[in-house]
Amino acid sequence: MKHQGVATVISAIFALLTAFPTIASAEKILRYTDHEPYGNMRTQFIKNVFFSEIEKESQGRLKIEAHWEGDISSSYNALNTLGQGTRADIGIVVPEYTAEQLPLHQIFKSFPLGPENGEAQVSFFHRVFQQYPQFARELGQNNLVNLQFFLGYPVGFFTRQPDVKLNQLEGTKWRTASFWHQSFLRNAGGVTLAMPWNDKITDALRAGQLNGLMVNLDSGDDIHAQRAAPYIHYSPALWLGHVYLLVINKDTLNALDERDRLAIRRAAETTEKQLGAALDRGLASLTARLENEGAKLHLMSRDEQIEWQKATRYQEVQEEWIRQQEGKGNTDAGKLMHELRLLLEANARENR
């Protein structure tokens, strides 16, 4: 009995020692930061698809601790927060909010029109990030690696009056955030006003201090702009060019086991295959709800889109931006702008 008891204890100790490395390496928690509250199309898709696939592909070794609504970092500080990697390991970076650090990523929004559906938009960004290492290099200079891109809703023009001609905006006042879009509106004859992003924009529309708002459809809905400006021009081809980069701190990525890095890559591939359809479903759902709530949506024809594009004189705006960037030493700016223009044109031909 004595020998049997000793053997049992030894067996138990051996089992614990054998299991310990497995237990110790079984789970790696990655802390995620996102500036938006959980619940919209993008955040649900990230959590329910990408994060689920990461846990599945890693067989539970990788877990995501998600923090939403700027709990860890605001959208404007996310690049620095993630580059440092102390408070968060992975998260969303919006290039528009860090134009100085990510100048080349600003190019996308310089095109008024883009691919006409979710699949084509995903295909475009996939090709861009595969073919042009300048974007990965720009992130790498900030100690970041892109794991997967995500996209949002297209632009909507929220107006107080019906039948607004977007190529004839003389005498009208607008609010938009993007420096590209501000130039487009001014070239079309409008005046742009600077206002903080909050519900007071809706009040300004209601009071007639603004005639219109140019913004992605869901953001307009967030401040209930349609209650004061119920006439909405939109099209999936008004793609916004607004890319959300789900990045990881480079040091964190390098510290992961190779099998976990491969698991994340497989999760990203699965996620990307579902992204286009999710974008189309989300847009259909949002526009249907806006109409049910009384908004008057106008789906712009191709001719109307081309008229808007001509009115923006976007290529002049691009050329001025290129001169500024080359003056700062960004010698790739002009070549890359030209290449992406050709790629967008090819994408349009393929998806007609």
Short mmCIF file of C-alpha atoms in Angstrom, two decimals:
data_model
loop_
_atom_site.label_atom_id
_atom_site.label_comp_id
_atom_site.label_asym_id
_atom_site.label_seq_id
_atom_site.Cartn_x
_atom_site.Cartn_y
_atom_site.Cartn_z
CA MET A 1 0.00 0.00 0.00
CA LYS A 2 2.84 2.32 0.87
CA HIS A 3 4.58 1.71 -2.47
CA GLN A 4 1.28 2.06 -4.30
CA GLY A 5 0.66 5.45 -2.63
CA VAL A 6 4.12 6.70 -3.55
CA ALA A 7 3.60 5.56 -7.15
CA THR A 8 0.29 7.38 -7.30
CA VAL A 9 1.85 10.62 -6.06
CA ILE A 10 4.74 10.30 -8.53
CA SER A 11 2.30 9.67 -11.38
CA ALA A 12 0.27 12.72 -10.41
CA ILE A 13 3.37 14.92 -10.24
CA PHE A 14 4.56 13.59 -13.62
CA ALA A 15 1.16 14.31 -15.15
CA LEU A 16 1.23 17.88 -13.86
CA LEU A 17 4.75 18.47 -15.12
CA THR A 18 3.86 17.02 -18.51
CA ALA A 19 0.71 19.11 -18.78
CA PHE A 20 2.24 22.36 -17.54
CA PRO A 21 3.88 23.48 -20.80
CA THR A 22 0.62 22.82 -22.61
CA ILE A 23 -1.36 24.76 -20.03
CA ALA A 24 1.15 27.60 -19.99
CA SER A 25 1.06 28.00 -23.79
CA ALA A 26 -2.60 27.15 -24.26
CA GLU A 27 -3.91 30.68 -24.37
CA LYS A 28 -2.58 34.02 -25.59
CA ILE A 29 -4.88 36.99 -25.02
CA LEU A 30 -4.73 39.80 -27.57
CA ARG A 31 -6.22 43.06 -26.37
CA TYR A 32 -8.28 44.80 -29.07
CA THR A 33 -9.18 48.50 -29.29
CA ASP A 34 -11.93 50.04 -31.42
CA HIS A 35 -13.19 53.62 -31.35
CA GLU A 36 -16.75 52.69 -32.31
CA PRO A 37 -19.36 51.13 -30.02
CA TYR A 38 -20.15 47.50 -30.62
CA GLY A 39 -23.27 46.80 -32.64
CA ASN A 40 -22.92 48.29 -36.13
CA MET A 41 -22.22 46.32 -39.30
CA ARG A 42 -18.43 46.52 -39.12
CA THR A 43 -18.00 45.81 -35.42
CA GLN A 44 -20.39 42.86 -35.48
CA PHE A 45 -18.65 41.41 -38.51
CA ILE A 46 -15.23 41.73 -36.89
CA LYS A 47 -16.36 40.06 -33.67
CA ASN A 48 -18.60 37.37 -35.11
CA VAL A 49 -16.45 36.42 -38.09
CA PHE A 50 -12.83 37.49 -37.78
CA PHE A 51 -12.38 37.00 -34.05
CA SER A 52 -14.31 33.73 -34.12
CA GLU A 53 -12.14 32.48 -36.97
CA ILE A 54 -8.96 33.43 -35.11
CA GLU A 55 -10.01 31.39 -32.08
CA LYS A 56 -11.13 28.52 -34.30
CA GLU A 57 -8.02 28.43 -36.49
CA SER A 58 -5.70 28.69 -33.48
CA GLN A 59 -7.65 25.92 -31.72
CA GLY A 60 -8.28 28.22 -28.80
CA ARG A 61 -4.68 29.30 -28.30
CA LEU A 62 -5.53 32.89 -29.27
CA LYS A 63 -8.28 34.81 -27.49
CA ILE A 64 -9.43 38.35 -28.21
CA GLU A 65 -10.20 40.72 -25.35
CA ALA A 66 -12.27 43.35 -27.14
CA HIS A 67 -12.63 46.94 -25.95
CA TRP A 68 -15.12 49.13 -27.83
CA GLU A 69 -16.19 52.78 -28.01
CA GLY A 70 -12.74 54.22 -27.35
CA ASP A 71 -12.39 52.44 -24.02
CA ILE A 72 -8.64 52.13 -24.58
CA SER A 73 -7.93 54.67 -27.29
CA SER A 74 -9.71 57.25 -29.41
CA SER A 75 -9.64 56.99 -33.19
CA TYR A 76 -7.09 59.81 -33.38
CA ASN A 77 -4.69 58.14 -30.92
CA ALA A 78 -5.09 54.54 -32.09
CA LEU A 79 -2.03 54.56 -34.36
CA ASN A 80 0.29 55.60 -31.53
CA THR A 81 -1.42 53.38 -28.96
CA LEU A 82 -1.07 50.29 -31.13
CA GLY A 83 2.43 51.19 -32.28
CA GLN A 84 3.54 51.29 -28.64
CA GLY A 85 1.77 48.02 -27.90
CA THR A 86 1.51 48.41 -24.13
CA ARG A 87 -2.22 49.11 -23.74
CA ALA A 88 -3.45 47.23 -26.80
CA ASP A 89 -2.08 44.57 -29.15
CA ILE A 90 -4.49 44.82 -32.06
CA GLY A 91 -7.10 47.31 -33.15
CA ILE A 92 -8.59 49.59 -35.76
CA VAL A 93 -6.61 52.38 -37.38
CA VAL A 94 -8.40 54.86 -39.65
CA PRO A 95 -5.80 56.40 -41.99
CA GLU A 96 -7.76 59.63 -42.42
CA TYR A 97 -7.19 60.49 -38.76
CA THR A 98 -3.40 60.17 -39.06
CA ALA A 99 -2.69 61.72 -42.45
CA GLU A 100 0.81 62.85 -41.46
CA GLN A 101 1.92 59.34 -40.47
CA LEU A 102 0.02 57.53 -43.26
CA PRO A 103 0.07 59.92 -46.22
CA LEU A 104 -0.16 57.31 -48.97
CA HIS A 105 -3.25 55.77 -47.39
CA GLN A 106 -5.03 59.07 -48.08
CA ILE A 107 -5.10 58.34 -51.82
CA PHE A 108 -8.21 56.15 -51.73
CA LYS A 109 -10.59 58.95 -50.78
CA SER A 110 -9.31 61.14 -53.59
CA PHE A 111 -11.47 59.21 -56.07
CA PRO A 112 -15.12 60.35 -56.05
CA LEU A 113 -16.29 57.07 -57.59
CA GLY A 114 -15.17 53.54 -56.92
CA PRO A 115 -16.30 49.94 -57.37
CA GLU A 116 -20.07 49.53 -57.51
CA ASN A 117 -20.60 46.69 -55.03
CA GLY A 118 -19.06 45.07 -52.00
CA GLU A 119 -17.30 42.23 -53.80
CA ALA A 120 -15.67 44.62 -56.26
CA GLN A 121 -14.56 46.93 -53.45
CA VAL A 122 -13.01 44.05 -51.52
CA SER A 123 -11.32 42.81 -54.70
CA PHE A 124 -9.86 46.26 -55.32
CA PHE A 125 -8.36 46.65 -51.85
CA HIS A 126 -7.07 43.07 -51.89
CA ARG A 127 -5.18 43.74 -55.12
CA VAL A 128 -3.85 47.07 -53.86
CA PHE A 129 -2.44 45.69 -50.64
CA GLN A 130 -1.01 42.65 -52.44
CA GLN A 131 0.61 44.56 -55.30
CA TYR A 132 1.88 47.73 -53.63
CA PRO A 133 4.25 47.22 -50.68
CA GLN A 134 4.34 50.97 -50.01
CA PHE A 135 1.24 50.65 -47.83
CA ALA A 136 2.69 47.89 -45.65
CA ARG A 137 5.94 49.84 -45.44
CA GLU A 138 4.09 52.93 -44.25
CA LEU A 139 2.46 50.92 -41.46
CA GLY A 140 5.76 49.23 -40.65
CA GLN A 141 7.34 52.62 -40.04
CA ASN A 142 4.77 52.97 -37.26
CA ASN A 143 5.57 49.50 -35.84
CA LEU A 144 2.35 48.02 -37.21
CA VAL A 145 1.31 45.18 -39.51
CA ASN A 146 -2.09 45.04 -41.19
CA LEU A 147 -3.96 41.80 -40.49
CA GLN A 148 -7.13 42.55 -42.47
CA PHE A 149 -8.90 45.55 -43.98
CA PHE A 150 -12.55 46.35 -43.42
CA LEU A 151 -14.84 48.74 -45.26
CA GLY A 152 -17.90 50.79 -44.46
CA TYR A 153 -20.89 52.41 -46.09
CA PRO A 154 -20.77 54.72 -49.13
CA VAL A 155 -21.21 58.47 -49.14
CA GLY A 156 -24.63 60.00 -48.83
CA PHE A 157 -25.58 63.58 -49.62
CA PHE A 158 -28.14 64.61 -46.97
CA THR A 159 -30.03 67.73 -48.13
CA ARG A 160 -32.88 69.86 -46.84
CA GLN A 161 -34.42 70.30 -50.30
CA PRO A 162 -35.31 67.69 -52.92
CA ASP A 163 -33.77 67.40 -56.38
CA VAL A 164 -30.47 69.05 -55.52
CA LYS A 165 -28.09 69.04 -58.49
CA LEU A 166 -24.77 67.95 -57.08
CA ASN A 167 -22.87 69.50 -59.97
CA GLN A 168 -24.55 72.87 -59.33
CA LEU A 169 -24.09 73.72 -55.66
CA GLU A 170 -23.66 77.49 -55.94
CA GLY A 171 -25.01 79.34 -52.92
CA THR A 172 -25.25 76.26 -50.69
CA LYS A 173 -23.38 75.51 -47.45
CA TRP A 174 -22.07 72.05 -46.59
CA ARG A 175 -20.34 70.17 -43.86
CA THR A 176 -17.92 67.33 -44.63
CA ALA A 177 -14.82 66.10 -42.84
CA SER A 178 -12.44 64.85 -45.53
CA PHE A 179 -10.11 67.42 -47.08
CA TRP A 180 -10.74 65.69 -50.41
CA HIS A 181 -14.50 66.03 -50.09
CA GLN A 182 -14.21 69.66 -49.02
CA SER A 183 -12.36 70.40 -52.26
CA PHE A 184 -14.93 68.44 -54.28
CA LEU A 185 -17.83 70.43 -52.83
CA ARG A 186 -16.09 73.75 -53.36
CA ASN A 187 -15.26 72.84 -56.96
CA ALA A 188 -18.95 72.01 -57.49
CA GLY A 189 -19.86 75.51 -56.28
CA GLY A 190 -20.61 74.90 -52.62
CA VAL A 191 -19.22 76.50 -49.48
CA THR A 192 -17.82 74.22 -46.78
CA LEU A 193 -18.17 75.03 -43.09
CA ALA A 194 -16.06 73.55 -40.29
CA MET A 195 -18.14 72.09 -37.47
CA PRO A 196 -17.35 69.51 -34.77
CA TRP A 197 -18.90 66.11 -35.38
CA ASN A 198 -21.97 65.91 -33.14
CA ASP A 199 -25.75 66.34 -33.11
CA LYS A 200 -25.41 70.11 -33.52
CA ILE A 201 -24.83 69.46 -37.22
CA THR A 202 -28.41 68.19 -37.41
CA ASP A 203 -29.55 71.33 -35.58
CA ALA A 204 -27.67 73.46 -38.12
CA LEU A 205 -29.38 71.62 -40.97
CA ARG A 206 -32.76 72.11 -39.34
CA ALA A 207 -32.11 75.84 -38.85
CA GLY A 208 -30.90 76.32 -42.41
CA GLN A 209 -27.35 77.18 -41.37
CA LEU A 210 -26.34 74.20 -43.49
CA ASN A 211 -27.93 73.12 -46.75
CA GLY A 212 -26.33 69.72 -46.85
CA LEU A 213 -24.08 67.12 -45.29
CA MET A 214 -21.69 64.86 -47.20
CA VAL A 215 -20.85 61.85 -45.08
CA ASN A 216 -21.02 58.07 -45.04
CA LEU A 217 -24.63 56.97 -44.67
CA ASP A 218 -24.30 55.34 -41.27
CA SER A 219 -22.58 58.35 -39.72
CA GLY A 220 -25.37 60.59 -40.97
CA ASP A 221 -27.84 58.20 -39.41
CA ASP A 222 -25.88 58.25 -36.12
CA ILE A 223 -26.68 61.95 -35.67
CA HIS A 224 -30.19 61.56 -37.18
CA ALA A 225 -29.30 63.94 -40.00
CA GLN A 226 -32.17 62.52 -42.06
CA ARG A 227 -34.66 64.11 -39.66
CA ALA A 228 -33.51 67.58 -40.72
CA ALA A 229 -32.23 66.73 -44.20
CA PRO A 230 -34.45 63.86 -45.38
CA TYR A 231 -33.43 63.92 -49.05
CA ILE A 232 -30.49 61.59 -49.55
CA HIS A 233 -28.56 61.02 -52.78
CA TYR A 234 -26.44 57.88 -52.64
CA SER A 235 -24.90 55.06 -54.64
CA PRO A 236 -22.64 52.11 -53.76
CA ALA A 237 -20.23 53.61 -56.31
CA LEU A 238 -19.89 56.66 -54.03
CA TRP A 239 -17.67 54.30 -52.13
CA LEU A 240 -16.10 56.83 -49.74
CA GLY A 241 -12.70 55.12 -50.01
CA HIS A 242 -12.80 54.83 -46.23
CA VAL A 243 -10.74 51.81 -45.19
CA TYR A 244 -10.49 50.50 -41.64
CA LEU A 245 -7.18 48.75 -41.00
CA LEU A 246 -7.22 46.05 -38.34
CA VAL A 247 -3.57 46.10 -37.38
CA ILE A 248 -1.32 44.37 -34.87
CA ASN A 249 1.72 45.67 -33.06
CA LYS A 250 4.73 44.36 -34.97
CA ASP A 251 6.55 43.18 -31.84
CA THR A 252 3.45 41.34 -30.66
CA LEU A 253 3.12 39.60 -34.02
CA ASN A 254 6.77 38.58 -34.09
CA ALA A 255 6.47 37.12 -30.59
CA LEU A 256 3.66 34.77 -31.62
CA ASP A 257 4.33 31.16 -32.56
CA GLU A 258 4.49 30.57 -36.29
CA ARG A 259 1.40 28.35 -36.08
CA ASP A 260 -0.53 31.23 -34.51
CA ARG A 261 0.60 33.68 -37.17
CA LEU A 262 -0.60 31.20 -39.79
CA ALA A 263 -3.89 30.80 -37.91
CA ILE A 264 -4.48 34.56 -38.10
CA ARG A 265 -3.70 34.54 -41.81
CA ARG A 266 -6.22 31.75 -42.44
CA ALA A 267 -8.80 33.61 -40.36
CA ALA A 268 -8.22 36.74 -42.45
CA GLU A 269 -8.65 34.81 -45.70
CA THR A 270 -11.95 33.34 -44.54
CA THR A 271 -13.12 36.73 -43.32
CA GLU A 272 -12.27 38.51 -46.56
CA LYS A 273 -14.28 36.00 -48.59
CA GLN A 274 -17.41 36.97 -46.64
CA LEU A 275 -16.79 40.72 -46.47
CA GLY A 276 -18.23 41.80 -49.83
CA ALA A 277 -21.59 40.12 -49.28
CA ALA A 278 -21.75 41.53 -45.75
CA LEU A 279 -21.23 45.06 -47.12
CA ASP A 280 -24.06 44.66 -49.62
CA ARG A 281 -26.42 43.22 -47.00
CA GLY A 282 -25.58 46.01 -44.59
CA LEU A 283 -26.23 48.73 -47.17
CA ALA A 284 -29.55 47.19 -48.21
CA SER A 285 -30.64 46.94 -44.58
CA LEU A 286 -29.63 50.51 -43.72
CA THR A 287 -31.28 52.12 -46.75
CA ALA A 288 -34.49 50.14 -46.17
CA ARG A 289 -34.61 51.31 -42.56
CA LEU A 290 -33.96 54.94 -43.51
CA GLU A 291 -36.82 54.80 -46.01
CA ASN A 292 -39.13 53.19 -43.46
CA GLU A 293 -38.33 56.08 -41.11
CA GLY A 294 -39.36 58.63 -43.73
CA ALA A 295 -36.13 59.51 -45.55
CA LYS A 296 -36.39 60.06 -49.30
CA LEU A 297 -33.53 58.14 -50.86
CA HIS A 298 -32.43 58.70 -54.43
CA LEU A 299 -30.17 56.06 -55.99
CA MET A 300 -27.97 58.04 -58.35
CA SER A 301 -27.81 56.92 -61.97
CA ARG A 302 -24.49 56.36 -63.69
CA ASP A 303 -24.95 59.62 -65.59
CA GLU A 304 -25.51 61.50 -62.32
CA GLN A 305 -22.41 59.90 -60.84
CA ILE A 306 -20.30 60.98 -63.82
CA GLU A 307 -21.70 64.53 -63.61
CA TRP A 308 -20.69 64.69 -59.95
CA GLN A 309 -17.26 63.29 -60.72
CA LYS A 310 -16.68 65.91 -63.42
CA ALA A 311 -17.86 68.71 -61.13
CA THR A 312 -15.34 67.73 -58.45
CA ARG A 313 -12.36 68.24 -60.78
CA TYR A 314 -10.79 65.53 -58.65
CA GLN A 315 -7.73 65.06 -60.84
CA GLU A 316 -6.76 68.70 -60.28
CA VAL A 317 -7.16 68.16 -56.54
CA GLN A 318 -5.04 65.01 -56.76
CA GLU A 319 -2.28 66.80 -58.67
CA GLU A 320 -2.10 69.54 -56.04
CA TRP A 321 -1.86 66.91 -53.30
CA ILE A 322 0.90 65.10 -55.21
CA ARG A 323 2.92 68.33 -55.43
CA GLN A 324 2.55 68.82 -51.69
CA GLN A 325 3.59 65.25 -50.91
CA GLU A 326 6.59 65.31 -53.22
CA GLY A 327 7.63 68.54 -51.53
CA LYS A 328 7.67 66.57 -48.28
CA GLY A 329 9.81 63.83 -49.81
CA ASN A 330 7.04 61.32 -50.58
CA THR A 331 8.35 60.53 -54.03
CA ASP A 332 6.01 57.55 -54.50
CA ALA A 333 2.87 59.69 -54.30
CA GLY A 334 2.46 60.53 -57.98
CA LYS A 335 3.33 57.10 -59.33
CA LEU A 336 1.08 55.38 -56.80
CA MET A 337 -1.83 57.72 -57.53
CA HIS A 338 -1.51 56.94 -61.24
CA GLU A 339 -1.31 53.18 -60.63
CA LEU A 340 -4.40 53.17 -58.43
CA ARG A 341 -6.30 55.22 -61.00
CA LEU A 342 -5.53 52.56 -63.62
CA LEU A 343 -6.49 49.81 -61.20
CA LEU A 344 -9.83 51.43 -60.45
CA GLU A 345 -10.53 51.80 -64.15
CA ALA A 346 -9.68 48.13 -64.71
CA ASN A 347 -11.87 47.14 -61.77
CA ALA A 348 -14.77 49.10 -63.27
CA ARG A 349 -14.38 47.33 -66.63
CA GLU A 350 -14.26 43.90 -64.99
CA ASN A 351 -17.43 44.49 -62.97
CA ARG A 352 -19.68 46.03 -65.64
#
